[in-house]
Coordinates of C-alpha atoms in Angstrom, one line a residue:
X1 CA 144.0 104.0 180.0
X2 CA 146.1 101.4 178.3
X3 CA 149.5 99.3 180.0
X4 CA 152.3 101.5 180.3
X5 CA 150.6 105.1 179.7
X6 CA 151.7 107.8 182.4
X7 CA 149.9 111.0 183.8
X8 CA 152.2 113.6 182.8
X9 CA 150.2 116.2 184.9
X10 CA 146.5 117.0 186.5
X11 CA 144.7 119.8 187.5
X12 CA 141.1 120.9 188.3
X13 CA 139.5 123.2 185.9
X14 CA 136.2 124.1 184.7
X15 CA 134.9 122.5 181.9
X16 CA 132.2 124.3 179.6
X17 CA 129.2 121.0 179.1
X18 CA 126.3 123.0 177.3
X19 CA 124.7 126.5 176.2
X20 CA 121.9 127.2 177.3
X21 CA 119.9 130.0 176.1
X22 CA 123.0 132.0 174.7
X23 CA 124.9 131.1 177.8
X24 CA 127.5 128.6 178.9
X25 CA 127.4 125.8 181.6
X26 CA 130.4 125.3 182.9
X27 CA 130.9 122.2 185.4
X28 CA 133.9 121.3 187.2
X29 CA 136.1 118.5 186.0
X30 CA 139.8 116.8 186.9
X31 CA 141.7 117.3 183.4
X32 CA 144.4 115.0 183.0
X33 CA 147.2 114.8 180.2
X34 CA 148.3 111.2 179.6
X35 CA 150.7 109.9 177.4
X36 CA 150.6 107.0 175.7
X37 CA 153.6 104.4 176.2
X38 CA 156.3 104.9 173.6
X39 CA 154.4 107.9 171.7
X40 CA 155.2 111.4 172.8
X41 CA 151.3 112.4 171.9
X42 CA 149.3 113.8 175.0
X43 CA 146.0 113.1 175.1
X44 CA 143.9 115.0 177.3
X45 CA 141.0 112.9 179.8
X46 CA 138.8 114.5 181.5
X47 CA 137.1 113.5 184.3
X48 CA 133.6 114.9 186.1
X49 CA 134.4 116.1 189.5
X50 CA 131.0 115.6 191.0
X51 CA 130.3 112.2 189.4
X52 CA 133.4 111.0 188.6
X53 CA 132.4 110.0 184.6
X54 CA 134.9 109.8 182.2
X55 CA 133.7 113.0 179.9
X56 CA 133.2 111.8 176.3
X57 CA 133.9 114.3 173.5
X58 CA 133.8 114.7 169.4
X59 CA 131.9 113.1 167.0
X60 CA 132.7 109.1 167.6
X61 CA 132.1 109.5 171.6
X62 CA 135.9 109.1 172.1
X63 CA 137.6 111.0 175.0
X64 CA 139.7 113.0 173.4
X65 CA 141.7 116.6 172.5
X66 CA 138.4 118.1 171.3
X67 CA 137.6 121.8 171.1
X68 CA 136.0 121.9 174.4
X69 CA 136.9 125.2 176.6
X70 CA 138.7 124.6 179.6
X71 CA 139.7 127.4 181.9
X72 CA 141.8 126.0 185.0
X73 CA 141.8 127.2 188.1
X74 CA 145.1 128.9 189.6

């Protein structure tokens, strides 16, 4: 994260990684919406619970808003 951004909220949810044979893989990951300082874009991070990596998404590897399915947990 860059100077000056701010966590605007977290929560854990799962986060779908791969299919496999016509099925999804879910694993669990901290999602976190930052904001970037002096931009009112959210950018969403998320973060592998068991392992703790960063997860990277779309085509140039950045972490980003990306299509990825997240279903949170309530």
């Amino acid at each position: 994260m860059s100077n000056g951004a701010k966590i605007d909220w977290d929560n854990l949810a799962y986060t779908r990684l791969l299919t496999a044979r016509g099925q999804y893989v879910f694993i669990p990951t901290w999602v976190f919406a930052v904001r970037m300082s002096g931009s009112s874009t959210t950018i969403l991070k998320r973060v592998n619970a068991y392992t703790g990596e960063i997860i990277k998404t779309g085509s140039s590897n950045q972490s980003s808003n990306s299509n990825s399915e997240i279903f949170t947990i309530n």
